[in-house]
Amino acid sequence: MSPRFKMLGIHVIIFLTSFLILRIIMMQFIEEPNAMSIILPLGLAWLIAPRPHVTQLQSGKEYGLKFLFGKKVMKM
């Protein structure tokens, strides 16, 4: 598996997992479904999930994931 697809796969898995967990928690507090029960977990999952990060080096591209609240890049 190439590092690019591995990076994107991990990003999607973390995003979907955090969205589903936040959605389940929101459904415990909101009884009737509305737009906020979908938009709020999406926004929070977007903040929590790491962003894909590509660095161009002389030897080629280096792929990693970078969290919003951290400076360190997790390399693939």
N, C-alpha and C. Protein backbone atom coordinates (compact mmCIF):
# COMPACT_ATOMS: atom_id res chain seq x y z
N MET A 1 0.85 -1.17 0.00
CA MET A 1 0.00 0.00 0.00
C MET A 1 0.90 1.24 0.00
N SER A 2 0.60 2.18 -0.87
CA SER A 2 1.42 3.38 -0.95
C SER A 2 1.17 4.28 0.25
N PRO A 3 2.17 5.07 0.63
CA PRO A 3 2.00 5.96 1.79
C PRO A 3 0.87 6.97 1.63
N ARG A 4 0.60 7.38 0.40
CA ARG A 4 -0.47 8.36 0.17
C ARG A 4 -1.84 7.77 0.53
N PHE A 5 -2.11 6.55 0.06
CA PHE A 5 -3.39 5.92 0.35
C PHE A 5 -3.49 5.52 1.82
N LYS A 6 -2.36 5.16 2.42
CA LYS A 6 -2.35 4.84 3.85
C LYS A 6 -2.71 6.09 4.66
N MET A 7 -2.14 7.24 4.30
CA MET A 7 -2.42 8.50 4.98
C MET A 7 -3.90 8.86 4.84
N LEU A 8 -4.43 8.78 3.63
CA LEU A 8 -5.83 9.13 3.41
C LEU A 8 -6.77 8.15 4.11
N GLY A 9 -6.41 6.88 4.12
CA GLY A 9 -7.23 5.87 4.79
C GLY A 9 -7.31 6.10 6.29
N ILE A 10 -6.17 6.38 6.91
CA ILE A 10 -6.15 6.65 8.35
C ILE A 10 -6.93 7.92 8.66
N HIS A 11 -6.80 8.94 7.81
CA HIS A 11 -7.53 10.19 8.00
C HIS A 11 -9.05 9.94 7.97
N VAL A 12 -9.51 9.18 6.99
CA VAL A 12 -10.95 8.90 6.86
C VAL A 12 -11.45 8.06 8.02
N ILE A 13 -10.68 7.05 8.43
CA ILE A 13 -11.09 6.19 9.55
C ILE A 13 -11.22 6.99 10.84
N ILE A 14 -10.24 7.85 11.13
CA ILE A 14 -10.31 8.66 12.36
C ILE A 14 -11.47 9.64 12.29
N PHE A 15 -11.69 10.26 11.12
CA PHE A 15 -12.80 11.20 10.98
C PHE A 15 -14.15 10.52 11.18
N LEU A 16 -14.35 9.38 10.52
CA LEU A 16 -15.64 8.68 10.64
C LEU A 16 -15.86 8.15 12.05
N THR A 17 -14.81 7.64 12.68
CA THR A 17 -14.94 7.14 14.04
C THR A 17 -15.32 8.25 15.00
N SER A 18 -14.62 9.38 14.90
CA SER A 18 -14.94 10.49 15.81
C SER A 18 -16.33 11.05 15.52
N PHE A 19 -16.74 11.10 14.24
CA PHE A 19 -18.08 11.57 13.91
C PHE A 19 -19.15 10.66 14.51
N LEU A 20 -18.97 9.35 14.35
CA LEU A 20 -19.98 8.42 14.87
C LEU A 20 -20.07 8.46 16.39
N ILE A 21 -18.93 8.56 17.06
CA ILE A 21 -18.95 8.64 18.53
C ILE A 21 -19.65 9.92 18.98
N LEU A 22 -19.31 11.05 18.35
CA LEU A 22 -19.95 12.32 18.72
C LEU A 22 -21.44 12.31 18.37
N ARG A 23 -21.80 11.68 17.27
CA ARG A 23 -23.22 11.60 16.87
C ARG A 23 -24.02 10.77 17.88
N ILE A 24 -23.45 9.66 18.34
CA ILE A 24 -24.13 8.83 19.34
C ILE A 24 -24.30 9.60 20.64
N ILE A 25 -23.28 10.34 21.03
CA ILE A 25 -23.38 11.15 22.26
C ILE A 25 -24.44 12.23 22.09
N MET A 26 -24.48 12.89 20.93
CA MET A 26 -25.49 13.93 20.69
C MET A 26 -26.90 13.36 20.69
N MET A 27 -27.07 12.15 20.19
CA MET A 27 -28.40 11.54 20.15
C MET A 27 -28.91 11.21 21.55
N GLN A 28 -28.03 11.11 22.53
CA GLN A 28 -28.45 10.88 23.90
C GLN A 28 -29.08 12.13 24.51
N PHE A 29 -28.66 13.31 24.04
CA PHE A 29 -29.15 14.57 24.60
C PHE A 29 -30.25 15.22 23.77
N ILE A 30 -30.29 14.96 22.47
CA ILE A 30 -31.30 15.55 21.59
C ILE A 30 -32.30 14.46 21.22
N GLU A 31 -33.55 14.67 21.56
CA GLU A 31 -34.56 13.63 21.36
C GLU A 31 -35.07 13.57 19.93
N GLU A 32 -35.30 14.71 19.31
CA GLU A 32 -35.81 14.71 17.94
C GLU A 32 -34.69 15.14 16.99
N PRO A 33 -34.49 14.42 15.89
CA PRO A 33 -33.41 14.76 14.97
C PRO A 33 -33.65 16.12 14.30
N ASN A 34 -32.60 16.90 14.22
CA ASN A 34 -32.65 18.18 13.52
C ASN A 34 -31.28 18.43 12.88
N ALA A 35 -31.11 19.58 12.27
CA ALA A 35 -29.86 19.88 11.57
C ALA A 35 -28.68 19.97 12.53
N MET A 36 -28.90 20.47 13.73
CA MET A 36 -27.79 20.62 14.68
C MET A 36 -27.26 19.27 15.16
N SER A 37 -28.09 18.25 15.16
CA SER A 37 -27.62 16.94 15.60
C SER A 37 -26.68 16.31 14.57
N ILE A 38 -26.62 16.87 13.36
CA ILE A 38 -25.70 16.39 12.33
C ILE A 38 -24.54 17.37 12.15
N ILE A 39 -24.83 18.67 12.13
CA ILE A 39 -23.80 19.67 11.86
C ILE A 39 -22.78 19.78 12.99
N LEU A 40 -23.23 19.76 14.23
CA LEU A 40 -22.32 19.89 15.36
C LEU A 40 -21.31 18.74 15.43
N PRO A 41 -21.73 17.46 15.33
CA PRO A 41 -20.73 16.39 15.33
C PRO A 41 -19.79 16.44 14.12
N LEU A 42 -20.31 16.88 12.96
CA LEU A 42 -19.44 17.01 11.78
C LEU A 42 -18.35 18.05 12.02
N GLY A 43 -18.72 19.19 12.58
CA GLY A 43 -17.75 20.24 12.87
C GLY A 43 -16.72 19.81 13.89
N LEU A 44 -17.17 19.16 14.95
CA LEU A 44 -16.24 18.70 15.98
C LEU A 44 -15.32 17.59 15.45
N ALA A 45 -15.86 16.69 14.64
CA ALA A 45 -15.03 15.64 14.05
C ALA A 45 -14.00 16.23 13.10
N TRP A 46 -14.38 17.27 12.38
CA TRP A 46 -13.45 17.95 11.48
C TRP A 46 -12.30 18.58 12.27
N LEU A 47 -12.59 19.13 13.46
CA LEU A 47 -11.54 19.71 14.29
C LEU A 47 -10.64 18.64 14.90
N ILE A 48 -11.21 17.51 15.30
CA ILE A 48 -10.45 16.47 15.98
C ILE A 48 -9.58 15.66 15.02
N ALA A 49 -10.09 15.37 13.84
CA ALA A 49 -9.38 14.49 12.90
C ALA A 49 -8.09 15.15 12.39
N PRO A 50 -7.02 14.37 12.25
CA PRO A 50 -5.77 14.93 11.74
C PRO A 50 -5.87 15.26 10.25
N ARG A 51 -5.13 16.28 9.83
CA ARG A 51 -5.14 16.71 8.44
C ARG A 51 -4.02 16.00 7.68
N PRO A 52 -4.26 15.66 6.42
CA PRO A 52 -3.16 15.13 5.59
C PRO A 52 -2.11 16.21 5.38
N HIS A 53 -0.85 15.81 5.46
CA HIS A 53 0.26 16.76 5.35
C HIS A 53 1.30 16.16 4.40
N VAL A 54 1.64 16.89 3.34
CA VAL A 54 2.61 16.42 2.35
C VAL A 54 3.78 17.39 2.34
N THR A 55 4.99 16.85 2.47
CA THR A 55 6.21 17.66 2.43
C THR A 55 7.02 17.23 1.22
N GLN A 56 7.45 18.20 0.43
CA GLN A 56 8.26 17.91 -0.75
C GLN A 56 9.73 17.91 -0.34
N LEU A 57 10.40 16.78 -0.54
CA LEU A 57 11.82 16.63 -0.24
C LEU A 57 12.58 16.37 -1.54
N GLN A 58 13.91 16.39 -1.46
CA GLN A 58 14.70 16.09 -2.65
C GLN A 58 14.50 14.65 -3.10
N SER A 59 14.28 13.76 -2.14
CA SER A 59 14.12 12.35 -2.47
C SER A 59 12.68 12.00 -2.86
N GLY A 60 11.77 12.94 -2.80
CA GLY A 60 10.37 12.70 -3.15
C GLY A 60 9.44 13.30 -2.12
N LYS A 61 8.21 12.88 -2.16
CA LYS A 61 7.22 13.41 -1.23
C LYS A 61 7.19 12.58 0.04
N GLU A 62 6.98 13.26 1.17
CA GLU A 62 6.83 12.59 2.46
C GLU A 62 5.43 12.88 2.97
N TYR A 63 4.70 11.82 3.30
CA TYR A 63 3.31 11.94 3.71
C TYR A 63 3.19 11.78 5.21
N GLY A 64 2.26 12.52 5.80
CA GLY A 64 2.01 12.40 7.22
C GLY A 64 0.66 13.00 7.59
N LEU A 65 0.35 12.92 8.87
CA LEU A 65 -0.89 13.49 9.40
C LEU A 65 -0.53 14.50 10.47
N LYS A 66 -1.22 15.63 10.46
CA LYS A 66 -0.94 16.71 11.41
C LYS A 66 -2.24 17.09 12.11
N PHE A 67 -2.20 17.07 13.44
CA PHE A 67 -3.37 17.47 14.22
C PHE A 67 -3.47 18.99 14.28
N LEU A 68 -4.67 19.50 14.46
CA LEU A 68 -4.91 20.94 14.49
C LEU A 68 -4.21 21.60 15.67
N PHE A 69 -4.22 20.94 16.82
CA PHE A 69 -3.68 21.54 18.03
C PHE A 69 -2.25 21.12 18.32
N GLY A 70 -1.58 20.50 17.38
CA GLY A 70 -0.20 20.06 17.59
C GLY A 70 0.68 20.48 16.43
N LYS A 71 1.96 20.61 16.69
CA LYS A 71 2.90 21.01 15.64
C LYS A 71 3.59 19.80 15.01
N LYS A 72 3.59 18.68 15.71
CA LYS A 72 4.30 17.50 15.25
C LYS A 72 3.52 16.78 14.15
N VAL A 73 4.23 16.31 13.13
CA VAL A 73 3.63 15.58 12.02
C VAL A 73 3.91 14.10 12.22
N MET A 74 2.85 13.28 12.19
CA MET A 74 3.02 11.82 12.27
C MET A 74 3.32 11.32 10.87
N LYS A 75 4.52 10.79 10.65
CA LYS A 75 4.95 10.38 9.31
C LYS A 75 4.47 8.98 9.00
N MET A 76 4.15 8.76 7.73
CA MET A 76 3.69 7.44 7.27
C MET A 76 4.86 6.66 6.73
